[in-house]
Structures are given as C-alpha cells and as structure tokens.
mmCIF file of C-alpha atoms and ligand atoms in Angstrom:
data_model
loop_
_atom_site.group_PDB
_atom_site.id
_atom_site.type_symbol
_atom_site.label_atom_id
_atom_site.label_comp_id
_atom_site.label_asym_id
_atom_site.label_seq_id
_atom_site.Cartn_x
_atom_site.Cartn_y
_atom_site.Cartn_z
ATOM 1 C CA UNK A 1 0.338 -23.687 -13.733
ATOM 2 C CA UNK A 2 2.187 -20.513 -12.183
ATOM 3 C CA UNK A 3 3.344 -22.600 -9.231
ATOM 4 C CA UNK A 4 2.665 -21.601 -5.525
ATOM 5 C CA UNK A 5 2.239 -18.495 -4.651
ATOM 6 C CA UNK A 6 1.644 -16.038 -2.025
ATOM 7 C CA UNK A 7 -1.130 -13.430 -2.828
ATOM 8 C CA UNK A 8 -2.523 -10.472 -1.208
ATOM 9 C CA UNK A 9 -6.252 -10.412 -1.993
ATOM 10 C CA UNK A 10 -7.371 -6.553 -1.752
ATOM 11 C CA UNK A 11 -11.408 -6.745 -1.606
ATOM 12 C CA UNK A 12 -13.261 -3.166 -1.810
ATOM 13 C CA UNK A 13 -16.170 -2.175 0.107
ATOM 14 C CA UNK A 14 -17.795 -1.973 -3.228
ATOM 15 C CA UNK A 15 -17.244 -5.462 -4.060
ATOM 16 C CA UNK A 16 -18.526 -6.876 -0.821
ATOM 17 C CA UNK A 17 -21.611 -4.790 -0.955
ATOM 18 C CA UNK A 18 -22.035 -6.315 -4.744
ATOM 19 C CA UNK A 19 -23.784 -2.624 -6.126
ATOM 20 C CA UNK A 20 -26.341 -2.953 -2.590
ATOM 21 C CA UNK A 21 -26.592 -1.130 0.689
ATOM 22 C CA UNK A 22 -25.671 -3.689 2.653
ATOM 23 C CA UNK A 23 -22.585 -6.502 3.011
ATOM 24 C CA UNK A 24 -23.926 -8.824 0.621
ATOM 25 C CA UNK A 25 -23.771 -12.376 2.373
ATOM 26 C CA UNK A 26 -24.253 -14.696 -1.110
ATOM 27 C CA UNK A 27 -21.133 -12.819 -2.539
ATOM 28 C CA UNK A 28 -19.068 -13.161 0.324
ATOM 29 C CA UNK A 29 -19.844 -17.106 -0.130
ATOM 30 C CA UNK A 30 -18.644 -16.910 -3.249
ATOM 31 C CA UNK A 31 -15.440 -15.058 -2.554
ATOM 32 C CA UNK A 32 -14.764 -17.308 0.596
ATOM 33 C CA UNK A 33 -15.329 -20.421 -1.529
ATOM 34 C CA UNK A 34 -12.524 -18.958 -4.301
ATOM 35 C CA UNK A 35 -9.973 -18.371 -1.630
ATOM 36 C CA UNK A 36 -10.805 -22.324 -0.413
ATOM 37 C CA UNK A 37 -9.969 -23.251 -3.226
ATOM 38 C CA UNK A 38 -6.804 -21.392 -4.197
ATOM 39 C CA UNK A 39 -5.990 -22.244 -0.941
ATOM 40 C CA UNK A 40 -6.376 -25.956 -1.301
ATOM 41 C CA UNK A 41 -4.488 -25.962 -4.581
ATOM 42 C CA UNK A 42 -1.229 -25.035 -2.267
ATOM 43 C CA UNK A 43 -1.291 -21.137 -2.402
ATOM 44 C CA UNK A 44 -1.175 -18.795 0.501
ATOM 45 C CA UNK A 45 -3.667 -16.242 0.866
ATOM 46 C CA UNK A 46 -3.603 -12.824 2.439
ATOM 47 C CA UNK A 47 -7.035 -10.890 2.639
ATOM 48 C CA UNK A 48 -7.068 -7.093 2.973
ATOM 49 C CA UNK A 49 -10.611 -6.137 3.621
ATOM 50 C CA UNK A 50 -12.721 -2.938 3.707
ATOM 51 C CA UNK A 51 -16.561 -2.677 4.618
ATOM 52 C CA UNK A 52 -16.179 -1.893 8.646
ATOM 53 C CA UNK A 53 -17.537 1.755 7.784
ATOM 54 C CA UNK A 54 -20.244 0.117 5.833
ATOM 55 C CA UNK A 55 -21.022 -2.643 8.604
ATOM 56 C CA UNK A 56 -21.544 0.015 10.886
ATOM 57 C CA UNK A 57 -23.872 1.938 9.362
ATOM 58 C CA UNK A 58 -25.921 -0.774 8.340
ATOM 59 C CA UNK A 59 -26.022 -1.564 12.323
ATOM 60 C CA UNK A 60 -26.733 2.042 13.558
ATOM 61 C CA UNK A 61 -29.757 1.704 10.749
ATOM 62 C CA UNK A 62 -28.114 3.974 7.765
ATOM 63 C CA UNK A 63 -27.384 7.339 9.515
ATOM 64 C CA UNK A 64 -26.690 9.988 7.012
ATOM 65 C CA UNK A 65 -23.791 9.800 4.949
ATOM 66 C CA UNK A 66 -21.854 12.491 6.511
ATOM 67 C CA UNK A 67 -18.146 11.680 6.112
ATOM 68 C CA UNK A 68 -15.971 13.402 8.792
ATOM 69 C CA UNK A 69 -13.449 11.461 10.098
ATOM 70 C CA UNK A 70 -14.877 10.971 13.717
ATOM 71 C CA UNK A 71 -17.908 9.520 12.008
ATOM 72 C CA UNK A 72 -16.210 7.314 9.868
ATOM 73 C CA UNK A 73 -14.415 5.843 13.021
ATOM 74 C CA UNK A 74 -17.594 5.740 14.943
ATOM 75 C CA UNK A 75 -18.847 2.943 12.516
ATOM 76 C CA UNK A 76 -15.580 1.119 11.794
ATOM 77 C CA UNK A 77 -15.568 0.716 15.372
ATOM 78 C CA UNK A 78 -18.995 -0.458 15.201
ATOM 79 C CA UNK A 79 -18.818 -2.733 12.048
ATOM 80 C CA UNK A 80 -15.444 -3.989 12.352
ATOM 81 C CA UNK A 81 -16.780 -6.609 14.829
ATOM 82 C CA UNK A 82 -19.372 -7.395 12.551
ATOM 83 C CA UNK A 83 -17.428 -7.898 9.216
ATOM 84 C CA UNK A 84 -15.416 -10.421 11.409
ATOM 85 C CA UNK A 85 -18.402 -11.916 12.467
ATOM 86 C CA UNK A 86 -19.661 -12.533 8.545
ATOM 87 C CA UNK A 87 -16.134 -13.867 7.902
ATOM 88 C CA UNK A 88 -15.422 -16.357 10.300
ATOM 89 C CA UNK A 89 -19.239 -17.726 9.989
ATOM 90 C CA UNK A 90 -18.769 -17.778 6.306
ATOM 91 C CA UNK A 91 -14.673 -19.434 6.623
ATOM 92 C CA UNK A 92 -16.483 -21.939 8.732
ATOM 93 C CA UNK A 93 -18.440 -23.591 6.069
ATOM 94 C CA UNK A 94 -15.094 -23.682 4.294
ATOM 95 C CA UNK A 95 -13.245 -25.554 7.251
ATOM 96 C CA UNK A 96 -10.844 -22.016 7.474
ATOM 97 C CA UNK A 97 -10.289 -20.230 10.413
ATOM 98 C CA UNK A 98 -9.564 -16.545 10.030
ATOM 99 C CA UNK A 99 -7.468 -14.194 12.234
ATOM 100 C CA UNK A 100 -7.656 -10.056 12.364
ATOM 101 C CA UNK A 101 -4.997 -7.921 12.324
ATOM 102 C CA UNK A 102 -5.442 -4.141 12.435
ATOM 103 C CA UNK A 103 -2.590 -1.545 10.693
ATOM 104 C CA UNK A 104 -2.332 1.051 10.381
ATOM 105 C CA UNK A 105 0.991 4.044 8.772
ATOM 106 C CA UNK A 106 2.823 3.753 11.701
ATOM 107 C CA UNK A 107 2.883 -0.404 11.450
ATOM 108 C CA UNK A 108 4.906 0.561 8.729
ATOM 109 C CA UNK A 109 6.888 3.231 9.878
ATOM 110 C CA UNK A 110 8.301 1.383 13.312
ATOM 111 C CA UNK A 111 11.277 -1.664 12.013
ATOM 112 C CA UNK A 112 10.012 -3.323 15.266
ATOM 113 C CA UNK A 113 6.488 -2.884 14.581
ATOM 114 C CA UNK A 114 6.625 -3.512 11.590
ATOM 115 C CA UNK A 115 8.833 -7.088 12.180
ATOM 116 C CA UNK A 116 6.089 -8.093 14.483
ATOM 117 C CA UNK A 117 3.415 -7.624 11.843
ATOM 118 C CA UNK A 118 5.323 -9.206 9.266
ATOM 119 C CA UNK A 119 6.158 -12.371 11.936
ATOM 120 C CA UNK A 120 2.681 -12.375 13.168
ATOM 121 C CA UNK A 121 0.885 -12.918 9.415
ATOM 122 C CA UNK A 122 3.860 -15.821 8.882
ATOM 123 C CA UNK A 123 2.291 -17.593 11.378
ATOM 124 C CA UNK A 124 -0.687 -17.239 10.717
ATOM 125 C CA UNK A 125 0.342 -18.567 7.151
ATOM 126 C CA UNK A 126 2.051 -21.104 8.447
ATOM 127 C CA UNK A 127 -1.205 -22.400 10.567
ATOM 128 C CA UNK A 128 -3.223 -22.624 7.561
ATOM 129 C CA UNK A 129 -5.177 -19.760 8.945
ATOM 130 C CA UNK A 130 -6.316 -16.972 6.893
ATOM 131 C CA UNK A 131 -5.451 -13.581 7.894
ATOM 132 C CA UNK A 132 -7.518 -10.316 7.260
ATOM 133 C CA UNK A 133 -6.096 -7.474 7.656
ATOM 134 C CA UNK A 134 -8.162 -3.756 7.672
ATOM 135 C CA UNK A 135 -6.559 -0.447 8.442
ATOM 136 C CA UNK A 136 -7.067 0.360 12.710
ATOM 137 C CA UNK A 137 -9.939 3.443 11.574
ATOM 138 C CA UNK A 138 -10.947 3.764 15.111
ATOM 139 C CA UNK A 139 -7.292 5.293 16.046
ATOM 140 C CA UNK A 140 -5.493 6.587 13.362
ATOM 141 C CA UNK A 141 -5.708 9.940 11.880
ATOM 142 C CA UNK A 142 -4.338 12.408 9.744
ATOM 143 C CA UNK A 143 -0.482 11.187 9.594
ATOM 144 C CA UNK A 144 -1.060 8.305 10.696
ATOM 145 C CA UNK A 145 -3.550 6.754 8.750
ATOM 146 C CA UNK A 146 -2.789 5.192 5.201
ATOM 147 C CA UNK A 147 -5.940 6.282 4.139
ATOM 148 C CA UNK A 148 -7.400 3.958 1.831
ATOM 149 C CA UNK A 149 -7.244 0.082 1.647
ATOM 150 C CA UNK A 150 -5.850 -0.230 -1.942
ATOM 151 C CA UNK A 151 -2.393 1.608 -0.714
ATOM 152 C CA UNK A 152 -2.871 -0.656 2.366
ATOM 153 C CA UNK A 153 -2.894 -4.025 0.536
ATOM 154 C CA UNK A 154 0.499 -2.345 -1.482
ATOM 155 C CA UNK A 155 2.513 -2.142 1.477
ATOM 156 C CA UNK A 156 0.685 -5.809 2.997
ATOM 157 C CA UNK A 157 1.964 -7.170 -0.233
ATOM 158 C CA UNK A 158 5.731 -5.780 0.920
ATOM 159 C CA UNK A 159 5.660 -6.983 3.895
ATOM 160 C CA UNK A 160 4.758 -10.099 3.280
ATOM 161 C CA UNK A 161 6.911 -10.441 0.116
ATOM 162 C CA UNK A 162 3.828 -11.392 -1.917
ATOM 163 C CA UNK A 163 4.007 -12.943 -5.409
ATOM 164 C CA UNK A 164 1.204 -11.551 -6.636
ATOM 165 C CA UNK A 165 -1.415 -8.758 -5.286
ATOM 166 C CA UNK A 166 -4.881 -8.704 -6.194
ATOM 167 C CA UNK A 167 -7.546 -5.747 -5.946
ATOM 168 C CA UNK A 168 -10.466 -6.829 -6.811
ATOM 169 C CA UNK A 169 -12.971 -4.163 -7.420
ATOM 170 C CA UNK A 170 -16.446 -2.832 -9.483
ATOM 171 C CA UNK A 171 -14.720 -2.310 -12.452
ATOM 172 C CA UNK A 172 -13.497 -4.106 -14.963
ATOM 173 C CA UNK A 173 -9.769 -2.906 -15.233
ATOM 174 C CA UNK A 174 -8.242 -0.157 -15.899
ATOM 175 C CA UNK A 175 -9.491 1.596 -19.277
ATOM 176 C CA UNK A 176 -8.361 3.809 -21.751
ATOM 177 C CA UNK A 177 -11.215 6.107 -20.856
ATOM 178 C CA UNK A 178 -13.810 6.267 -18.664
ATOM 179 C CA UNK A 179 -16.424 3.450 -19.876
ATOM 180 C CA UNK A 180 -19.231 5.075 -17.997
ATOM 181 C CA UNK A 181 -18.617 8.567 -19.911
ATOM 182 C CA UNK A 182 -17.148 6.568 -22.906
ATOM 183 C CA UNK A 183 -18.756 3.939 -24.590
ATOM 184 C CA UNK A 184 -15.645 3.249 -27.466
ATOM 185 C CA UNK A 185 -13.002 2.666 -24.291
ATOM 186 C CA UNK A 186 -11.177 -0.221 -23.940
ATOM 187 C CA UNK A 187 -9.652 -2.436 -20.925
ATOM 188 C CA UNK A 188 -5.832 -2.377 -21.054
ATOM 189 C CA UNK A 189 -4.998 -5.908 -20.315
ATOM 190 C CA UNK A 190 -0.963 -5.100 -19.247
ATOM 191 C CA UNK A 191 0.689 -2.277 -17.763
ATOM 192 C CA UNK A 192 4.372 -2.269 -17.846
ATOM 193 C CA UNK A 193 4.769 0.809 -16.216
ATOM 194 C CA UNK A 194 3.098 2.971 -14.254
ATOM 195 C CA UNK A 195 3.848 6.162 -16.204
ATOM 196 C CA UNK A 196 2.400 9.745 -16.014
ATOM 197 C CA UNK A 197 0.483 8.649 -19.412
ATOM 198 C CA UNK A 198 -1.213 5.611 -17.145
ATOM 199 C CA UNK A 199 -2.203 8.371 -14.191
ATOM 200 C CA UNK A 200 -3.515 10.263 -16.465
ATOM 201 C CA UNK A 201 -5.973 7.791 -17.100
ATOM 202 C CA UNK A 202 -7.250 7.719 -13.220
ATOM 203 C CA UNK A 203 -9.675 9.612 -13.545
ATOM 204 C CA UNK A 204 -11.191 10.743 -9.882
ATOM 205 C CA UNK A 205 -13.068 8.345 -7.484
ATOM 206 C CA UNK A 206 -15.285 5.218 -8.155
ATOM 207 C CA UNK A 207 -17.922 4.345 -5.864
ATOM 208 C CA UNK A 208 -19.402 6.267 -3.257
ATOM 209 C CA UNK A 209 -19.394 3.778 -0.685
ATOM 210 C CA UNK A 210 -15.494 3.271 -0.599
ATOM 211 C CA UNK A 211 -12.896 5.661 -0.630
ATOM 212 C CA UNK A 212 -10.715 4.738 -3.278
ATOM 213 C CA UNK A 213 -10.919 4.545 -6.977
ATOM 214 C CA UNK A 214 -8.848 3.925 -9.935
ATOM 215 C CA UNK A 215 -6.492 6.368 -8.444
ATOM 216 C CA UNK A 216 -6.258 4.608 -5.450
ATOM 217 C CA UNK A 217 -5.581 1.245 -7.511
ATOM 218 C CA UNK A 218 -2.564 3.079 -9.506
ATOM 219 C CA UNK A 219 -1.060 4.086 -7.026
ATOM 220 C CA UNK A 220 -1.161 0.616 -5.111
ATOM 221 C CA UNK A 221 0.731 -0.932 -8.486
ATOM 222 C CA UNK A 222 2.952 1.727 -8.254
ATOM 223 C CA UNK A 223 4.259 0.948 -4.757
ATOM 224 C CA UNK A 224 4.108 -3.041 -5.309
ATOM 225 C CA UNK A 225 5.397 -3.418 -8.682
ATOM 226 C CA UNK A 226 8.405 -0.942 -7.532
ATOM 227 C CA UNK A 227 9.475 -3.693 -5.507
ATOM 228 C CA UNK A 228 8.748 -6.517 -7.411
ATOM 229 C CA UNK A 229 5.372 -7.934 -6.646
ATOM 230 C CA UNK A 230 3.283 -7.233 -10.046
ATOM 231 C CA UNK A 231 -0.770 -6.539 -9.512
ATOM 232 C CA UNK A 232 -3.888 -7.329 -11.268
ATOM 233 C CA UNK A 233 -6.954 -5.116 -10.465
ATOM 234 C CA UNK A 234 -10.074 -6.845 -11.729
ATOM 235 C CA UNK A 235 -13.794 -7.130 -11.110
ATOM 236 C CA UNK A 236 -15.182 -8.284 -8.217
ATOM 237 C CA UNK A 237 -18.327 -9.645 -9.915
ATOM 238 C CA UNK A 238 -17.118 -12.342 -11.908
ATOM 239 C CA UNK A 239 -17.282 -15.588 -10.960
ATOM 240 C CA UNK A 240 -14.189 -17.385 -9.337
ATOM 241 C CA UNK A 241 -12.108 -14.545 -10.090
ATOM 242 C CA UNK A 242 -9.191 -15.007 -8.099
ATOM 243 C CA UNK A 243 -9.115 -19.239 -8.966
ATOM 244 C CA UNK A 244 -9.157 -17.873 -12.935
ATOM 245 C CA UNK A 245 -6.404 -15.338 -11.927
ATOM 246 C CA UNK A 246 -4.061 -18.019 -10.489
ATOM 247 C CA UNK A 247 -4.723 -20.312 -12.744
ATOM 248 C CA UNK A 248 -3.081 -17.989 -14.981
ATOM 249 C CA UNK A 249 -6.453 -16.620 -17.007
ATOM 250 C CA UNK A 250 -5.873 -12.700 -18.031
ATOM 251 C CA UNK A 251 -8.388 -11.183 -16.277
ATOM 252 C CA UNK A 252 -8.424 -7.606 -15.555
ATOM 253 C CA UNK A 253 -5.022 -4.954 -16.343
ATOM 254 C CA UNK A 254 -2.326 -6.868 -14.580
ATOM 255 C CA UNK A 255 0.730 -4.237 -13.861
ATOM 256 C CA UNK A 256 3.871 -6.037 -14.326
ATOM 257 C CA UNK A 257 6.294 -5.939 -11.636
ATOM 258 C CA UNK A 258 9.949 -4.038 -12.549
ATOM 259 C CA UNK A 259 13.415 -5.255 -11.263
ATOM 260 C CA UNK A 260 14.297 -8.000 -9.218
ATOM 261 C CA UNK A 261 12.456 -8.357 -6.236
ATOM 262 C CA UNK A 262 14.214 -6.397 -3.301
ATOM 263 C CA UNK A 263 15.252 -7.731 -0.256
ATOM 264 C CA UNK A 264 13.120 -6.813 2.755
ATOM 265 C CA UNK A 265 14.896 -3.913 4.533
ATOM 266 C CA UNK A 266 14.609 -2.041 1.279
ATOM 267 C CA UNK A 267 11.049 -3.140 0.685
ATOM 268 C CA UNK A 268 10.646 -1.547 4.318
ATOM 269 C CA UNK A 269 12.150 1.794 2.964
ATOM 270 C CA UNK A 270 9.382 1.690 0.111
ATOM 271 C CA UNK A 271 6.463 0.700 1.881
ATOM 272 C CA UNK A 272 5.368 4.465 2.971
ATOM 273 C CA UNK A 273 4.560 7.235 1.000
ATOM 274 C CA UNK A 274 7.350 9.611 0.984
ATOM 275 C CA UNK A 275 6.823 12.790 3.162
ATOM 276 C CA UNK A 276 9.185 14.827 1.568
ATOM 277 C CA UNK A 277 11.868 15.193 -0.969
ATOM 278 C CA UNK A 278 15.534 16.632 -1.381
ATOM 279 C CA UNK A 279 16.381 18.018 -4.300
ATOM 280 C CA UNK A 280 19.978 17.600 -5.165
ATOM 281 C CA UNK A 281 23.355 19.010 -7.390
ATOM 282 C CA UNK A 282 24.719 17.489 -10.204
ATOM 283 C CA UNK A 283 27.663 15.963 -8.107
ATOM 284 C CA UNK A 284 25.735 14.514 -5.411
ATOM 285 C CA UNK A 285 23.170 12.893 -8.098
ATOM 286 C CA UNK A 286 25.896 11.415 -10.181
ATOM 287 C CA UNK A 287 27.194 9.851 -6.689
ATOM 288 C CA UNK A 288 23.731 8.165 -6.108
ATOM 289 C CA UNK A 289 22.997 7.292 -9.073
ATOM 290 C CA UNK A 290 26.555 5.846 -9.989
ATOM 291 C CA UNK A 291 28.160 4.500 -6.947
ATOM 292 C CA UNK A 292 24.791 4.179 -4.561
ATOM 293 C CA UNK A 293 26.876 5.982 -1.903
ATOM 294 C CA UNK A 294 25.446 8.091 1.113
ATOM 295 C CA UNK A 295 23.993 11.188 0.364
ATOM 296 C CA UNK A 296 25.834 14.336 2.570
ATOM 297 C CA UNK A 297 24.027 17.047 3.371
ATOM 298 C CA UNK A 298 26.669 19.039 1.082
ATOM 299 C CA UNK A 299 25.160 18.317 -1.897
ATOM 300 C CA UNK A 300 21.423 18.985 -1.218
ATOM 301 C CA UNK A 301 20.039 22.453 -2.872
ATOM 302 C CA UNK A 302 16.338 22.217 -1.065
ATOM 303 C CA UNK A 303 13.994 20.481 1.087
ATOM 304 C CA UNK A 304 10.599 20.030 0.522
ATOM 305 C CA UNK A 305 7.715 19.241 2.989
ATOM 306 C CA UNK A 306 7.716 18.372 6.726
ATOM 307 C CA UNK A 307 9.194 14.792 7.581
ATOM 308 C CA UNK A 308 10.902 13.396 11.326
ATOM 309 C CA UNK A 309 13.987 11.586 11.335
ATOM 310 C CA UNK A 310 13.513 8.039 10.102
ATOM 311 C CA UNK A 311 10.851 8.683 7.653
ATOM 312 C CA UNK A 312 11.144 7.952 3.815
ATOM 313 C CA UNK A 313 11.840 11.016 1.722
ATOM 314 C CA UNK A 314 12.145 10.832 -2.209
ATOM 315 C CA UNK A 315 15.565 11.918 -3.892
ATOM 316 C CA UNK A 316 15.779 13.782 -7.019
ATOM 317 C CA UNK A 317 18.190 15.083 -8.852
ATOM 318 C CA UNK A 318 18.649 18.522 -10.669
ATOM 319 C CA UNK A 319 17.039 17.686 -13.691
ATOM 320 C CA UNK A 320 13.567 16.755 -11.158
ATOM 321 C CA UNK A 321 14.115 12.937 -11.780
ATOM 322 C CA UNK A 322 13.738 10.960 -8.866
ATOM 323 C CA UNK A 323 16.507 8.708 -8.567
ATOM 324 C CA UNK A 324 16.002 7.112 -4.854
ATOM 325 C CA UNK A 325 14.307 6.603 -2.054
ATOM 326 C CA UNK A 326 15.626 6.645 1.412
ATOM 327 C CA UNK A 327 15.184 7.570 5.267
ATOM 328 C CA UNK A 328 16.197 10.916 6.663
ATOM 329 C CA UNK A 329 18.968 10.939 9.002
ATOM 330 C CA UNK A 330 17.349 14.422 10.536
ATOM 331 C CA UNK A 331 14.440 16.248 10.644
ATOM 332 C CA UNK A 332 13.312 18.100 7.367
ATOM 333 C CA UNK A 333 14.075 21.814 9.421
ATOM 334 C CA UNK A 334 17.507 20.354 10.324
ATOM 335 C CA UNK A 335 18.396 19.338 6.907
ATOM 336 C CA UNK A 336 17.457 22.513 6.047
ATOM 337 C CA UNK A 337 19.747 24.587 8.546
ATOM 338 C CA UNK A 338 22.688 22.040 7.256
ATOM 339 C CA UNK A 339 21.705 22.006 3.940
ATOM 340 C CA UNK A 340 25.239 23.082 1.839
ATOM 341 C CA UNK A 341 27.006 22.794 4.297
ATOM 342 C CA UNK A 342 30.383 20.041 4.975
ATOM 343 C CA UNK A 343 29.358 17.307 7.554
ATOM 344 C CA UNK A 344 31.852 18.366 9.850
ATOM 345 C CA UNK A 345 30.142 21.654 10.398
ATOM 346 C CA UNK A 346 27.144 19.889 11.223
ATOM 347 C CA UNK A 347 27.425 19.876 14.702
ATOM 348 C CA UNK A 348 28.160 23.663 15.003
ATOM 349 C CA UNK A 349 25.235 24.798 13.216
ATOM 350 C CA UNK A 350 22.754 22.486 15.176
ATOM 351 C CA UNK A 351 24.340 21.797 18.064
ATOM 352 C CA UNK A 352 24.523 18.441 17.838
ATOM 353 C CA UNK A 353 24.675 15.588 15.063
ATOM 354 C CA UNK A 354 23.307 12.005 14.450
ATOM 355 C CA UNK A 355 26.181 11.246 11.618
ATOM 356 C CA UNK A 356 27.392 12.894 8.689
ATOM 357 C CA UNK A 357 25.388 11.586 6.302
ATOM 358 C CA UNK A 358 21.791 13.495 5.898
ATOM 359 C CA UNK A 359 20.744 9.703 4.198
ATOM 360 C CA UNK A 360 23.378 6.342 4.868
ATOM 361 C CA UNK A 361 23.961 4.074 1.946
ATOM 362 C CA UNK A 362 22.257 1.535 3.812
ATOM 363 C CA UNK A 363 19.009 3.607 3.813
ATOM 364 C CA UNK A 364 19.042 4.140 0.281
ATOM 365 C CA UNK A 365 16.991 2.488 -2.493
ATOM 366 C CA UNK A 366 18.004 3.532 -5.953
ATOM 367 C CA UNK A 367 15.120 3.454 -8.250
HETATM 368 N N1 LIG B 401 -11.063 0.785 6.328
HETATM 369 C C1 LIG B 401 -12.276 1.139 5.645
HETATM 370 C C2 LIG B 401 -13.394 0.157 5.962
HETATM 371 O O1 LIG B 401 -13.172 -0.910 6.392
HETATM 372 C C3 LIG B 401 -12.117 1.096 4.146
HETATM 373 C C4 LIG B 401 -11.096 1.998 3.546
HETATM 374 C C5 LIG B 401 -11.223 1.955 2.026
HETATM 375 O O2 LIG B 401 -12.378 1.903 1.521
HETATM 376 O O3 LIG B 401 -10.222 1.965 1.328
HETATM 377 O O4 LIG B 401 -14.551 0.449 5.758
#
C-alpha cells in the first residue's frame, strides 16, 4: 500500500539473542523469512546487524563480561565470521544470498570512501542480494568508531537514501516513561520532532548485551529524519514485524521525517556527528540563515572542541540556536588564530590559507 521502498533494517544484539545468551537461531528464521517476504513484494532491503561481540563470546565459551575495547574487538573479530555464517545458512533456505560490508566513521568521513560504499550496496541492491552491514570493531577506535549500531544504521539510511529506517529492538517503542519503573506509561505512537522534551524521555541504556538504548535510538531519528528518511523503532519480538510495518500497520513510535529529502552531498555533510561548533555574531547568523551564503571567519566569536579540516562542525548563532551544519575549511586551532579577523589577513596570521571562507556555501546545510 505505501509503494516500493527502500528500508534500512537496524536489528540489535538484543533482538537476535531474543532475551537468551546465545544468537537465537528460530528468531533469526523468523526475521530472515520477513525480509523474504518484503523483499518479494518489490522492496529493497538493507540489514544493519549487531551480535559479532556476542558470537564471539559464545565461541570462546562466555569469558567474563569485561568490556574494554580490546576485548570487545577480540570477539567481534571472532564472531563476526560466525554471525555471517548463521546468515547466509539461514538466507539460503530463503533462496537470498547475502553480502558483508564492514564501516566504520571514517566510511563516512572520506567523499571517495564513502562513494564506494554507497556504489558498492547499489549493486548489491541491484543483484537482488541482501547486504549486511556491521561497524569494522576489530579496527576502529576512539575517533574513528561510530560507536553503536543504531547511529550506524542512521547514516546507512543516508547513504543509501532510504525511504524508511527500521530499528527493531526489545522494547516496545518509545514511552512516556520508563515501563519497567512505570507501570501507567504509555507508547507514543508518532514523533514529529525530536525535541529536548523527547530526549528527555531516553532514559539511560537498555540491555546489557548491546550497547545502545533508547538513547541510542533518538539519536538515530534525529540524524535520519533531519534528512528526510522518517524511522520507526519497534519490537523485535513480534511476529512479522517489518511485513506489518510496510504494509503500513502502526507499530512501534515512528519519527516522522522533516523537510524535503536532501540531495546526497548534503546528506554526506549530515551523516557524522559534528565534532565541534562555531558560535557566531548577529551579522554573520542573519547571512546564513537568510541568504545561505559562506560563513567568513570574520564573523565567528568562538570555537568549540577539536575538529581537522573537512570534518562537520555545527553552526549556531548568538542566541545558541543551531542554524547549520557544515565542513570546516581549517582546523579548529586555525579557526581559532583567524577567528575575527578579515579573510585577507588570513594568510598573515597563519602563514598560509586554503580560501577565505572558514565554511563555503557549498558545504553548508541550513537546518
Ligand atoms: N558492532 C557490535 C556487534 O556486532 C554491536 C554494536 C551495537 O550493539 O550497537 O556486536
């Protein structure tokens, strides 16, 4: 009824495990057999998967739980073979063949990298084979990681321009409290806009065994529905979920998308979490917010946080409003030296320049 669409499926490590210890084999069944099906009723599926740190430790025979980072890696390393394993045996009964692809923040980051991600999961989409897609654990860290899956399926579901992204997960929706500390809460069945009211509502991690939580999830609508793909973050434990979902059943808190959808270079420019900001005067605001024109480093008060050229910083104006998004011509201690000052002065205080503009129009996503 919704037409055909392309949907990024986001499936926890929660969901797959189904409340056990272990990747639970009859679940995955029935999650492969609702992707058949959307898939046979002309829609294109994306998978973002979790469960590699749990595969591994259910092959190195449930080590302790001890979380640092090189331990986590140690068994994604070790179970990301095996969750592919469970996949394509399961796909098979399904007549789907299933491709990996490992990301991970700098994917993102790179244009080129990025392209070739984005061109790679076409064809894959293209050859009627399903993709599934897990952050690379076993190199990135710090920086370079995204961190959790939820944000990971977010910025999937920008670069493949998805219609619709799904998180499936073990709760319900998003509540007005916290059903398992309040009984009288309710589901909220539509978001139409992630405000502070709706962080509020996160509330700290879920489940032990992933690393997300309803924090996680909000933040995942935030970055998808900002560029025009809306999100629905339902349980994992009902039947056919994503079939209902397509079909058009309200299941779940769907998050409506706002705007028009962007076009891709400035979905590129959103799909990272900013590493800084600029804080600007009333002139300079009025210019972005008004005329979209290029942002000079004239007009910029203070810089916050630590970000390279090329990476996506957040703009905000006097009053603390952030009104755009865009990538920083220099690096956050040069903006700082050149902060205030006219472009063509630039070059004397650094010693050199990369343009007068501290962020070009083209690099610029008003918000
Ligand atoms: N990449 C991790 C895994 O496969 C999951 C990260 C997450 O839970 O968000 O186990």
């Amino acid at each position: 009824m919704l037409g055909r669409m392309r949907v990024v499926l986001k499936l926890g490590t929660s969901v797959l495990t189904a409340g056990t210890d272990r990747l639970h084999r009859p679940r995955l069944v029935d999650l492969l057999r609702g992707m058949a099906a959307v898939r046979a009723a002309g829609h294109e599926v994306v998978l973002v998967s979790s469960g590699a740190v749990n595969a591994g430790w259910e092959t190195l025979g449930f080590p302790p739980r001890d979380r640092t980072l090189a331990e986590k890696q140690l068994l994604a390393a070790v179970g990301q073979g095996r969750l592919m394993h469970l996949y394509a045996t399961i796909a098979e009964l399904y007549g789907l063949n299933v491709a990996q692809v490992l990301l991970t923040a700098d994917d993102f980051r790179d244009r080129t990298r990025y392209l070739n991600a984005r061109t790679t999961l076409d064809s894959c989409l293209l050859r009627g084979v399903l993709p599934i897609i897990n952050e690379n654990d076993a190199v990135a860290t710090g920086q370079l990681r995204v961190g959790d899956n939820d944000t990971l399926s977010a910025f999937v579901a920008n670069l493949t321009e998805a219609d619709l992204l799904v998180i499936l997960t073990d709760a319900a929706g998003l509540y007005t409290a916290d059903p398992r500390t309040h009984p009288d809460a309710t589901l909220i069945p539509v978001v139409e806009r992630v405000t502070p009211e709706i962080w509020a509502l996160a509330g700290g991690a879920g489940s032990h065994r992933g690393t997300g939580g309803m924090h996680t999830k909000i933040q995942a609508a935030e970055i998808a529905t900002r560029a025009g793909t809306p999100v629905v973050v339902a349980p994992g434990d009902v039947a056919d979920a994503l079939p209902r979902i397509l079909a058009g059943e309200s299941l779940g808190t769907r998050f409506l998308a706002h705007g028009t959808r962007l076009e891709a270079r400035k979905r590129w420019i959103l799909a990272e979490i900013a590493a800084g900001s600029i804080m600007l005067d009333e002139g300079a605001a009025k210019a972005v917010v008004e005329r979209g024109g290029s942002l000079l480093p004239a007009g910029i008060r203070q810089v916050e946080g630590e970000f390279e050229r090329g990476h996506t910083i957040r703009i905000i104006a006097p009053e603390g409003r952030e009104i755009a998004r865009g990538l920083s011509r220099y690096h956050s201690s040069d903006l700082r030296r050149i902060q205030g000052h006219h472009s063509r002065e630039i070059e004397g205080v650094l010693g050199y320049t990369f343009g007068p503009e501290a962020v070009h129009r083209d690099d610029l996503v008003r918000l």
